[in-house]
Coordinates of C-alpha atoms and ligand atoms in Angstrom, one line a residue:
M1 CA 6.1 151.1 233.7
Y2 CA 4.6 149.7 236.9
Y3 CA 7.6 149.5 239.3
I4 CA 6.2 146.2 240.6
N5 CA 7.2 142.7 239.6
K6 CA 4.2 141.6 237.6
N7 CA 5.3 138.0 237.4
K8 CA 4.8 137.6 241.1
K9 CA 1.1 138.5 241.0
G10 CA -1.7 136.0 240.8
A11 CA -4.8 136.0 238.5
G12 CA -6.6 138.2 241.0
S13 CA -4.3 141.1 240.2
M14 CA -6.5 142.1 237.3
I15 CA -9.1 143.8 239.5
G16 CA -6.5 146.2 240.9
E17 CA -4.8 146.8 237.6
Q18 CA -8.0 147.6 235.8
Y19 CA -9.3 149.8 238.5
V20 CA -6.0 151.8 238.7
Q21 CA -5.8 152.1 234.9
K22 CA -9.4 153.4 234.8
V23 CA -8.7 156.1 237.3
I24 CA -5.4 157.1 235.6
D25 CA -7.3 157.5 232.3
Q26 CA -10.0 159.6 234.0
V27 CA -7.3 161.8 235.6
K28 CA -5.6 162.3 232.2
Q29 CA -9.0 163.2 230.6
R30 CA -10.0 165.6 233.4
N31 CA -6.7 167.3 233.9
K32 CA -5.6 167.8 230.3
G33 CA -2.1 169.2 229.8
E34 CA -1.2 168.9 233.5
K35 CA 1.8 166.7 233.0
E36 CA 3.3 167.0 236.5
F37 CA 0.0 166.1 238.1
Q38 CA -0.7 163.2 235.7
D39 CA 2.9 161.8 236.3
A40 CA 2.5 162.0 240.1
V41 CA -0.8 160.2 240.0
T42 CA 0.5 157.6 237.6
E43 CA 3.5 156.9 239.8
V44 CA 1.5 156.4 243.0
L45 CA -1.5 154.6 241.5
N46 CA 0.7 152.1 239.5
S47 CA 2.2 151.0 242.9
L48 CA -1.3 150.4 244.4
A49 CA -2.8 147.9 242.1
P50 CA -2.1 144.9 244.4
V51 CA -3.7 146.7 247.3
F52 CA -7.1 146.6 245.5
D53 CA -6.8 142.9 245.0
K54 CA -6.6 142.5 248.8
H55 CA -9.2 145.2 249.5
P56 CA -12.0 145.2 246.9
E57 CA -14.1 147.3 249.4
Y58 CA -11.8 150.3 248.5
V59 CA -12.9 149.9 244.9
Q60 CA -16.6 149.8 245.9
E61 CA -16.2 153.0 248.0
G62 CA -14.5 154.9 245.2
I63 CA -11.5 155.6 247.3
L64 CA -9.2 156.4 244.3
E65 CA -11.8 158.4 242.4
R66 CA -12.1 160.6 245.5
L67 CA -8.4 160.7 246.3
V68 CA -7.4 162.1 243.0
E69 CA -9.8 165.0 243.2
P70 CA -8.8 167.8 245.5
E71 CA -11.3 168.6 248.2
R72 CA -11.0 172.3 247.4
Q73 CA -8.9 174.5 245.0
I74 CA -8.5 178.2 245.6
L75 CA -7.2 180.4 242.9
F76 CA -6.7 184.1 243.5
R77 CA -5.3 187.4 242.2
V78 CA -2.3 188.8 244.0
P79 CA -1.8 192.5 243.0
W80 CA 1.2 194.4 244.4
V81 CA 3.2 197.5 243.7
D82 CA 6.9 197.2 242.9
D83 CA 9.7 199.7 243.9
N84 CA 9.1 201.7 240.7
G85 CA 5.5 202.2 241.6
T86 CA 4.3 199.8 238.8
V87 CA 1.4 197.6 239.5
Q88 CA 2.2 193.9 239.2
V89 CA -0.3 191.0 239.2
N90 CA 0.5 187.4 240.1
R91 CA -1.6 184.3 240.5
G92 CA -2.0 182.7 243.9
F93 CA -3.0 179.1 244.6
R94 CA -3.9 176.9 247.5
I95 CA -5.0 173.3 246.9
Q96 CA -6.6 171.6 249.9
F97 CA -6.2 168.1 248.7
N98 CA -7.1 165.7 251.4
S99 CA -8.1 166.1 255.1
A100 CA -8.9 162.5 256.0
I101 CA -6.2 162.2 258.6
G102 CA -5.8 165.9 259.7
P103 CA -5.7 169.5 258.7
Y104 CA -4.3 170.3 255.3
K105 CA -0.6 170.7 255.6
G106 CA 2.0 171.6 253.0
G107 CA 4.3 174.4 251.8
L108 CA 3.9 177.5 249.6
R109 CA 6.1 177.8 246.5
F110 CA 7.0 181.1 245.0
H111 CA 8.5 180.5 241.6
P112 CA 7.6 181.6 238.0
S113 CA 6.9 178.0 237.0
V114 CA 4.0 177.6 239.5
N115 CA 0.7 176.7 237.9
A116 CA -2.3 174.5 238.7
S117 CA -0.5 171.3 237.5
I118 CA 2.6 171.9 239.7
V119 CA 0.6 172.8 242.8
K120 CA -1.7 169.8 242.3
F121 CA 1.2 167.4 241.9
L122 CA 2.8 168.7 245.0
G123 CA -0.4 168.6 246.9
F124 CA -1.1 165.0 245.8
E125 CA 2.4 163.9 246.9
Q126 CA 1.9 165.7 250.2
I127 CA -1.0 163.4 251.1
F128 CA 1.1 160.3 251.2
K129 CA 4.2 162.0 252.6
N130 CA 2.3 163.5 255.5
S131 CA 0.6 160.1 256.1
L132 CA 4.0 158.4 256.2
T133 CA 5.3 160.7 259.0
G134 CA 2.7 159.0 261.3
L135 CA 1.5 162.4 262.4
P136 CA -2.1 163.7 262.0
I137 CA -1.7 166.0 259.0
G138 CA -3.6 166.0 255.7
G139 CA -2.3 167.1 252.3
G140 CA -2.2 170.6 250.8
K141 CA 0.0 172.9 248.8
G142 CA 0.0 176.4 247.4
G143 CA 2.1 179.2 246.1
A144 CA 2.3 181.8 243.4
D145 CA 3.9 182.4 240.0
F146 CA 5.9 185.1 241.6
N147 CA 9.7 185.3 241.1
P148 CA 11.5 186.4 244.3
K149 CA 14.8 186.5 242.5
G150 CA 16.2 190.1 242.4
K151 CA 13.3 191.6 244.3
S152 CA 14.0 194.0 247.2
D153 CA 13.0 193.1 250.8
R154 CA 10.2 195.6 250.6
E155 CA 8.9 194.1 247.4
I156 CA 8.9 190.7 249.0
M157 CA 7.1 192.1 252.0
R158 CA 4.4 193.8 249.9
F159 CA 3.9 190.6 247.8
C160 CA 3.6 188.4 250.9
Q161 CA 1.1 190.8 252.5
S162 CA -1.1 190.9 249.4
F163 CA -0.8 187.1 249.1
M164 CA -1.9 186.7 252.7
S165 CA -4.7 189.2 252.5
E166 CA -6.6 186.5 250.4
L167 CA -5.0 183.3 251.8
C168 CA -6.0 184.2 255.4
K169 CA -9.7 183.5 254.5
H170 CA -8.9 179.9 253.8
I171 CA -6.4 178.8 256.5
G172 CA -6.3 178.2 260.2
P173 CA -4.5 176.1 262.8
N174 CA -7.2 173.4 262.6
L175 CA -8.0 173.8 259.0
D176 CA -5.0 174.4 256.8
V177 CA -1.4 175.1 257.8
P178 CA 1.0 176.4 255.1
A179 CA 4.8 176.5 255.4
G180 CA 7.7 177.1 253.1
D181 CA 8.9 175.5 249.9
I182 CA 11.0 176.8 247.0
G183 CA 11.2 180.6 247.2
V184 CA 9.5 180.7 250.6
G185 CA 11.8 180.6 253.7
G186 CA 11.9 182.3 257.1
R187 CA 11.7 185.8 255.7
E188 CA 8.6 185.2 253.7
I189 CA 6.9 183.2 256.5
G190 CA 7.7 186.0 258.9
Y191 CA 6.0 188.6 256.7
M192 CA 3.0 186.4 256.1
Y193 CA 2.6 185.6 259.7
G194 CA 2.8 189.3 260.7
Y195 CA 0.1 190.2 258.2
Y196 CA -2.1 187.3 259.2
K197 CA -1.9 188.3 262.8
K198 CA -2.8 191.9 262.0
I199 CA -5.8 191.3 259.7
R200 CA -7.2 188.4 261.7
S201 CA -6.6 190.0 265.1
T202 CA -5.4 186.7 266.5
N203 CA -2.2 185.2 267.6
D204 CA -2.8 181.7 266.3
Q205 CA 0.8 180.7 266.0
G206 CA -0.2 177.2 264.7
V207 CA -1.5 178.7 261.4
L208 CA 1.9 178.7 259.7
T209 CA 5.1 176.6 260.3
G210 CA 8.7 177.5 259.6
K211 CA 8.3 180.6 261.8
G212 CA 11.1 182.5 263.4
L213 CA 12.3 181.1 266.8
T214 CA 11.1 184.2 268.6
F215 CA 7.5 183.8 267.6
G216 CA 6.6 180.1 267.8
G217 CA 9.1 178.5 265.4
S218 CA 10.6 175.2 266.2
L219 CA 14.3 174.5 266.7
A220 CA 15.6 172.1 264.0
R221 CA 12.8 173.0 261.5
T222 CA 15.3 174.7 259.2
E223 CA 17.6 171.7 259.2
A224 CA 14.8 169.1 259.2
T225 CA 14.4 168.3 255.5
G226 CA 18.1 168.0 254.8
F227 CA 18.9 166.1 258.0
G228 CA 15.9 163.9 257.6
L229 CA 16.9 163.0 254.1
V230 CA 20.3 161.8 255.3
Y231 CA 18.8 159.9 258.3
F232 CA 16.4 158.1 255.9
T233 CA 19.1 157.4 253.4
E234 CA 21.5 156.1 256.1
E235 CA 18.8 153.7 257.2
M236 CA 18.3 152.5 253.6
L237 CA 22.1 152.1 253.2
K238 CA 22.4 150.3 256.5
D239 CA 19.7 147.8 255.5
N240 CA 22.0 147.0 252.5
N241 CA 25.3 146.9 254.5
L242 CA 26.4 150.3 253.3
S243 CA 26.8 153.7 254.9
F244 CA 27.7 157.4 254.1
N245 CA 31.1 156.9 255.6
R246 CA 33.9 157.6 253.0
K247 CA 31.3 157.8 250.2
T248 CA 31.5 160.5 247.5
V249 CA 28.2 162.4 247.4
V250 CA 26.7 164.7 244.8
I251 CA 23.9 167.0 245.9
S252 CA 22.0 169.2 243.5
G253 CA 20.6 172.5 244.7
S254 CA 22.0 174.9 247.2
G255 CA 18.9 175.9 249.2
N256 CA 17.8 174.8 252.6
V257 CA 17.5 171.1 251.8
A258 CA 20.8 170.8 250.0
I259 CA 22.7 172.8 252.6
Y260 CA 21.6 170.7 255.6
A261 CA 21.9 167.4 253.7
T262 CA 25.5 168.4 253.0
Q263 CA 26.1 169.2 256.6
K264 CA 24.7 165.9 257.9
A265 CA 26.2 163.7 255.2
T266 CA 29.6 165.3 255.9
E267 CA 29.1 164.6 259.7
L268 CA 28.5 161.0 258.8
G269 CA 31.9 160.8 257.0
A270 CA 30.9 161.4 253.4
K271 CA 32.6 163.8 251.1
V272 CA 30.1 166.1 249.3
V273 CA 31.8 167.2 246.1
A274 CA 29.2 169.2 244.3
L275 CA 26.2 171.6 244.7
S276 CA 24.3 173.6 242.1
D277 CA 21.7 176.3 241.4
S278 CA 19.6 176.9 238.4
N279 CA 22.6 178.4 236.4
G280 CA 25.2 175.7 237.0
Y281 CA 27.1 173.6 239.5
I282 CA 30.3 173.8 241.5
Y283 CA 32.7 170.9 241.9
D284 CA 35.2 170.8 244.8
E285 CA 37.2 167.6 244.9
N286 CA 38.3 168.4 248.5
G287 CA 34.7 168.5 249.7
I288 CA 32.4 171.5 249.7
N289 CA 33.1 174.2 252.3
L290 CA 29.7 174.8 253.7
D291 CA 30.5 178.1 255.4
V292 CA 31.3 179.6 252.1
V293 CA 28.0 178.3 250.6
R294 CA 25.9 179.5 253.5
E295 CA 27.4 183.0 253.3
I296 CA 26.6 183.1 249.5
K297 CA 23.1 181.6 249.8
E298 CA 21.8 182.6 253.2
V299 CA 23.4 186.0 253.7
K300 CA 24.2 187.4 250.3
R301 CA 21.4 185.6 248.5
G302 CA 23.9 185.2 245.6
R303 CA 24.7 182.6 242.9
I304 CA 26.6 179.4 243.5
K305 CA 29.4 180.3 241.1
E306 CA 30.5 182.9 243.6
Y307 CA 32.0 179.9 245.5
L308 CA 35.1 180.2 243.3
E309 CA 35.9 183.7 244.7
S310 CA 36.6 182.0 248.0
V311 CA 37.8 178.6 246.8
P312 CA 39.6 179.2 243.5
S313 CA 40.6 175.5 243.1
A314 CA 37.0 174.5 242.7
K315 CA 35.4 174.2 239.2
Y316 CA 32.2 175.9 238.0
V317 CA 30.2 174.3 235.1
E318 CA 27.3 176.2 233.4
G319 CA 24.1 174.2 233.1
C320 CA 22.6 172.5 236.2
T321 CA 21.7 169.0 234.9
K322 CA 25.3 168.3 234.0
I323 CA 25.9 167.8 237.7
W324 CA 24.8 164.2 237.3
E325 CA 27.8 163.5 235.1
I326 CA 30.0 163.6 238.1
K327 CA 31.0 160.1 239.3
C328 CA 29.6 159.5 242.8
D329 CA 28.5 156.7 245.2
I330 CA 25.3 158.5 246.4
A331 CA 23.2 161.1 244.6
L332 CA 20.8 163.4 246.5
P333 CA 18.7 165.5 244.1
C334 CA 17.6 168.5 246.2
A335 CA 16.8 171.1 243.5
T336 CA 13.5 170.7 241.8
Q337 CA 11.1 168.4 239.9
G338 CA 12.2 166.6 236.8
E339 CA 15.9 167.3 237.3
I340 CA 17.0 163.7 236.8
N341 CA 15.8 162.6 233.4
E342 CA 16.3 159.4 231.5
E343 CA 19.7 160.5 230.2
S344 CA 21.0 161.6 233.6
A345 CA 19.8 158.4 235.1
K346 CA 21.7 156.4 232.6
I347 CA 24.9 158.4 233.3
L348 CA 24.5 157.9 237.0
V349 CA 23.9 154.2 236.6
G350 CA 26.9 153.9 234.2
N351 CA 29.1 155.7 236.7
G352 CA 28.3 153.1 239.4
V353 CA 26.1 155.1 241.7
K354 CA 24.9 152.9 244.6
A355 CA 22.0 155.0 245.9
I356 CA 19.8 157.8 244.8
S357 CA 17.6 159.5 247.4
E358 CA 15.3 162.4 246.7
G359 CA 15.4 165.6 248.7
A360 CA 13.4 167.6 246.2
N361 CA 9.8 166.7 245.3
M362 CA 9.6 164.4 242.3
P363 CA 13.2 165.2 241.0
S364 CA 13.3 162.0 239.0
T365 CA 11.1 161.6 236.0
L366 CA 9.0 158.4 235.6
E367 CA 11.5 157.2 232.9
A368 CA 14.5 157.9 235.1
I369 CA 12.9 155.9 238.0
E370 CA 12.4 152.9 235.7
I371 CA 16.1 153.0 234.7
I372 CA 17.3 153.4 238.3
Q373 CA 15.1 150.5 239.6
N374 CA 15.9 148.2 236.7
A375 CA 19.6 148.7 237.4
G376 CA 19.0 147.6 241.0
I377 CA 20.2 150.9 242.4
L378 CA 18.8 151.8 245.9
F379 CA 16.1 154.4 245.5
G380 CA 14.7 156.6 248.3
P381 CA 11.5 158.2 246.9
A382 CA 10.8 161.9 247.7
K383 CA 7.6 161.4 249.7
A384 CA 9.5 159.2 252.1
A385 CA 13.0 160.6 252.0
N386 CA 12.2 164.3 252.2
A387 CA 9.3 163.9 254.8
G388 CA 11.5 165.3 257.6
G389 CA 10.6 168.9 256.8
V390 CA 6.9 168.5 257.1
A391 CA 7.3 166.1 260.1
C392 CA 9.1 168.8 261.9
S393 CA 6.4 171.3 260.9
A394 CA 3.9 169.0 262.6
L395 CA 6.2 169.0 265.7
E396 CA 6.1 172.8 265.5
M397 CA 2.3 172.7 265.5
S398 CA 2.4 170.5 268.6
Q399 CA 4.7 172.9 270.4
N400 CA 2.4 175.8 269.4
G401 CA -0.6 174.0 270.7
M402 CA 1.1 173.3 274.0
R403 CA 2.7 176.7 274.1
L404 CA 6.1 175.0 274.7
S405 CA 9.4 174.9 273.0
W406 CA 11.4 171.7 272.8
T407 CA 15.2 171.8 272.7
F408 CA 17.1 171.2 269.4
E409 CA 18.1 167.7 270.7
E410 CA 14.5 166.8 271.5
V411 CA 13.3 167.7 268.1
D412 CA 16.2 166.1 266.3
E413 CA 15.7 162.9 268.2
K414 CA 12.0 162.8 267.3
L415 CA 13.0 163.5 263.7
Q416 CA 15.5 160.6 263.6
S417 CA 12.9 158.2 265.0
I418 CA 10.3 159.4 262.5
M419 CA 12.7 158.9 259.5
K420 CA 13.6 155.5 260.8
N421 CA 10.0 154.5 261.1
I422 CA 9.2 155.8 257.6
Y423 CA 11.9 153.6 256.2
K424 CA 10.7 150.6 258.3
N425 CA 7.1 151.0 257.3
A426 CA 7.9 151.5 253.6
S427 CA 10.2 148.5 253.6
E428 CA 7.7 146.3 255.5
A429 CA 4.8 147.3 253.1
A430 CA 7.1 146.4 250.2
K431 CA 7.8 143.0 251.7
E432 CA 4.1 142.4 252.4
Y433 CA 3.2 142.9 248.8
G434 CA 6.1 140.8 247.5
E435 CA 8.3 143.7 246.5
V436 CA 11.2 143.3 248.9
G437 CA 13.5 146.3 248.7
N438 CA 11.2 148.4 246.5
I439 CA 10.9 151.4 248.8
L440 CA 9.0 153.4 246.2
V441 CA 6.2 150.9 246.1
G442 CA 6.4 150.4 249.8
A443 CA 6.1 154.1 250.6
N444 CA 3.2 154.6 248.3
I445 CA 1.3 151.6 249.8
A446 CA 2.2 152.5 253.4
G447 CA 1.2 156.2 252.9
F448 CA -2.0 155.2 251.1
M449 CA -3.3 152.6 253.6
K450 CA -3.7 155.1 256.5
V451 CA -5.5 157.6 254.3
A452 CA -7.7 154.9 252.8
E453 CA -8.7 153.5 256.2
A454 CA -9.5 157.0 257.4
M455 CA -11.6 157.7 254.3
M456 CA -13.4 154.4 254.7
S457 CA -14.4 155.2 258.3
Q458 CA -15.6 158.7 257.4
G459 CA -18.1 157.8 254.7
I460 CA -18.5 159.3 251.3
V461 CA -17.5 162.9 251.9
Ligands
LIG1 N1 7.6 172.1 251.5 C1 7.9 171.1 252.3 C2 7.5 169.7 251.7 O1 7.5 169.6 250.5 C3 7.5 171.2 253.8 C4 6.0 171.4 253.9 C5 5.6 171.8 255.4 O2 6.4 171.9 256.2 O3 4.4 171.9 255.6 O4 7.2 168.8 252.3

């Protein structure tokens, strides 16, 4: 499972392949049981083998051995008191993976599934994603195994404050800049920023991104991941004489990424017929009414099946992975990791899907990617396709540094040009290594090269 055409490679390719395999084996040995992290490393490293044939100096300098080991991992207790007065204890994480090209940058995830493997896989992916944006940001990620579902506002606030009381010791505008991810949105960032400011006695706005617009947040940051996903995908479609116009689109999830991907895809003439949450999916053959979804998700913080109360003609199906059984032209998985497995990939391919582009982080399993690529379906890998969010976070950092606020149009224009460049760089890297059209391999190589060059210049650190 190498995602690269082995027949095209010459005899020299053995160096790269052996090196990559050695490091993958070491990662599996050292990170036992951490499946998500092992899979993320395997996916990236298997694309990189040909790079080491061209650059044996990277092997000598142990670039990969250093790259797969986080620079720092922070694990901490998060005690808080719930509304009943009961003491609760969660586990907090921050992985500072790689700072070769800039301060650590990446979101915080609050979800019961969060553990060392998940945070490490996300942090590892973030290194290459952030590099692809062309902006000076290193890779990091964090979070807690806290379940925000059903918690009161006050409970969320107390949790965020307790979490920040430890995290604040390890972050800073030039050191590590967290943001949101699953379970962490504007509300949580607001509570964390307020507490950071209080206990550090400083107004360093650049310490967190995704802030509210009244205290240093950037216009278009909320929309950026979803809009960016569609900009990137449109570019990939255009390169293959296709477009969103008149296409049927299935989008999983109903959070921030899914909502703004739906908006932009619809603006480009597509019909988005389905959205989901962790309980099930809604199907609306007339096209999803986004106002209804936003009211449910952003205002009421409810479940997606409530859509039927406003649109009774829509269907609700229990079980979220079944969403991939809907026939569509374009699939945008925007829910979570591993949501498209081998079986779902086969169904999508069988139903004639033309493109799959990832809004979530690692939503397709390694087995699913192999099926999608072997079938010749256009594939936009997460680290390229969903990089718009973190790119806009870096634009927020710039605005904070300059004490300026750009207009929505200015930020959106920059976002569009970043997403176009990511596609261009990934597709050119794929071409350079004899893998025309393989955006997965191209994104991994393009993202890796900048980090590797920076690491080479900075010595063994
Ligand atoms: N959590 C988002 C991601 O996966 C955004 C991170 C950020 O803005 O720092 O890229």
